[in-house]
Amino acid sequence: MTTTLEMPQVHDCSATACAYNDDGCHAFAISMNSDAGCATFLSLNDKGGLDVVAQVGACQRSDCRFNESLECRAPSVRVGPSGTSGADCLSYQAA
């Protein structure tokens, strides 16, 4: 079982339209959906989150080489803007 200390950090997020992105992702943890989109993306004018660097937990992208038992095992993750989901996992690599 993965503990929060073992979860990969969001090294970089360039999805500036996300309410959790205030000079970096400040959600406690994010999830990636089956399209490698950030399921935690929230488009609001207000900025929120915690004084932490976000971590990645759940990952529904089963064909990613970093997906192990639906959890992300990448060393770190980069997230960027997307035209369809708001933000995508730029660290996705096909298995």
XYZ file of C-alpha atoms in Angstrom:
95
model
C 0.000 0.000 0.000
C 1.257 3.483 -0.853
C 1.565 6.098 1.853
C 1.360 9.819 1.140
C 5.109 10.082 1.638
C 5.649 7.735 -1.315
C 3.327 9.558 -3.721
C 5.081 11.445 -6.556
C 5.030 15.225 -6.347
C 3.661 17.522 -9.011
C 7.009 18.934 -10.106
C 5.470 21.529 -12.392
C 1.989 22.683 -13.403
C 1.573 25.182 -16.206
C -2.249 25.023 -16.207
C -2.626 28.574 -14.893
C -6.432 28.525 -15.296
C -6.666 25.997 -12.440
C -7.756 27.330 -9.045
C -5.161 25.109 -7.330
C -2.293 26.544 -9.395
C -0.836 29.521 -7.537
C 2.814 29.430 -8.591
C 2.613 25.630 -8.479
C -0.063 23.097 -7.656
C -1.322 23.423 -4.086
C -3.988 20.726 -3.970
C -3.104 18.130 -1.328
C -3.256 15.420 -3.985
C -4.435 15.133 -7.570
C -5.884 12.260 -9.594
C -5.448 11.509 -13.275
C -8.393 10.232 -15.323
C -8.409 7.620 -18.070
C -7.423 10.227 -20.703
C -4.374 11.332 -18.636
C -6.279 14.488 -17.740
C -6.026 16.029 -14.297
C -9.312 15.119 -12.615
C -8.603 17.688 -9.882
C -8.493 20.626 -12.338
C -10.892 23.345 -11.206
C -11.492 26.454 -13.287
C -12.264 29.330 -10.911
C -11.021 32.887 -10.552
C -10.242 32.288 -6.866
C -7.034 30.486 -5.917
C -7.158 27.793 -3.271
C -5.382 24.822 -1.863
C -2.902 24.273 0.916
C 0.633 25.434 1.579
C 1.996 22.139 0.198
C 3.358 20.769 -3.043
C 0.671 18.540 -4.541
C 1.169 14.823 -4.890
C -0.313 12.388 -7.392
C -2.320 9.480 -6.105
C -4.886 7.749 -8.244
C -4.267 7.222 -11.935
C -6.934 5.725 -14.183
C -4.678 5.695 -17.274
C -4.038 1.945 -17.273
C -1.728 2.063 -20.308
C 0.792 4.393 -18.626
C 4.125 2.812 -17.730
C 4.022 4.553 -14.325
C 0.603 3.148 -13.385
C 0.834 0.388 -10.807
C -2.437 -0.883 -9.339
C -4.120 2.385 -10.413
C -1.589 4.527 -8.520
C 1.067 6.750 -10.034
C 4.649 5.573 -9.493
C 6.438 8.207 -11.591
C 9.418 9.898 -9.896
C 7.638 13.245 -10.352
C 4.839 14.581 -12.531
C 4.415 17.571 -14.829
C 0.933 18.889 -15.602
C 0.055 21.301 -18.394
C -2.930 22.972 -20.027
C -5.201 20.997 -22.333
C -7.873 22.014 -24.770
C -10.210 19.217 -23.700
C -9.819 18.434 -19.997
C -8.313 21.641 -18.628
C -4.999 20.020 -17.693
C -3.125 16.917 -18.803
C -0.397 14.758 -17.317
C 2.680 15.646 -19.388
C 4.633 12.820 -17.735
C 2.420 10.127 -19.314
C 4.395 7.450 -21.152
C 2.807 4.493 -22.904
C 3.581 1.141 -21.284
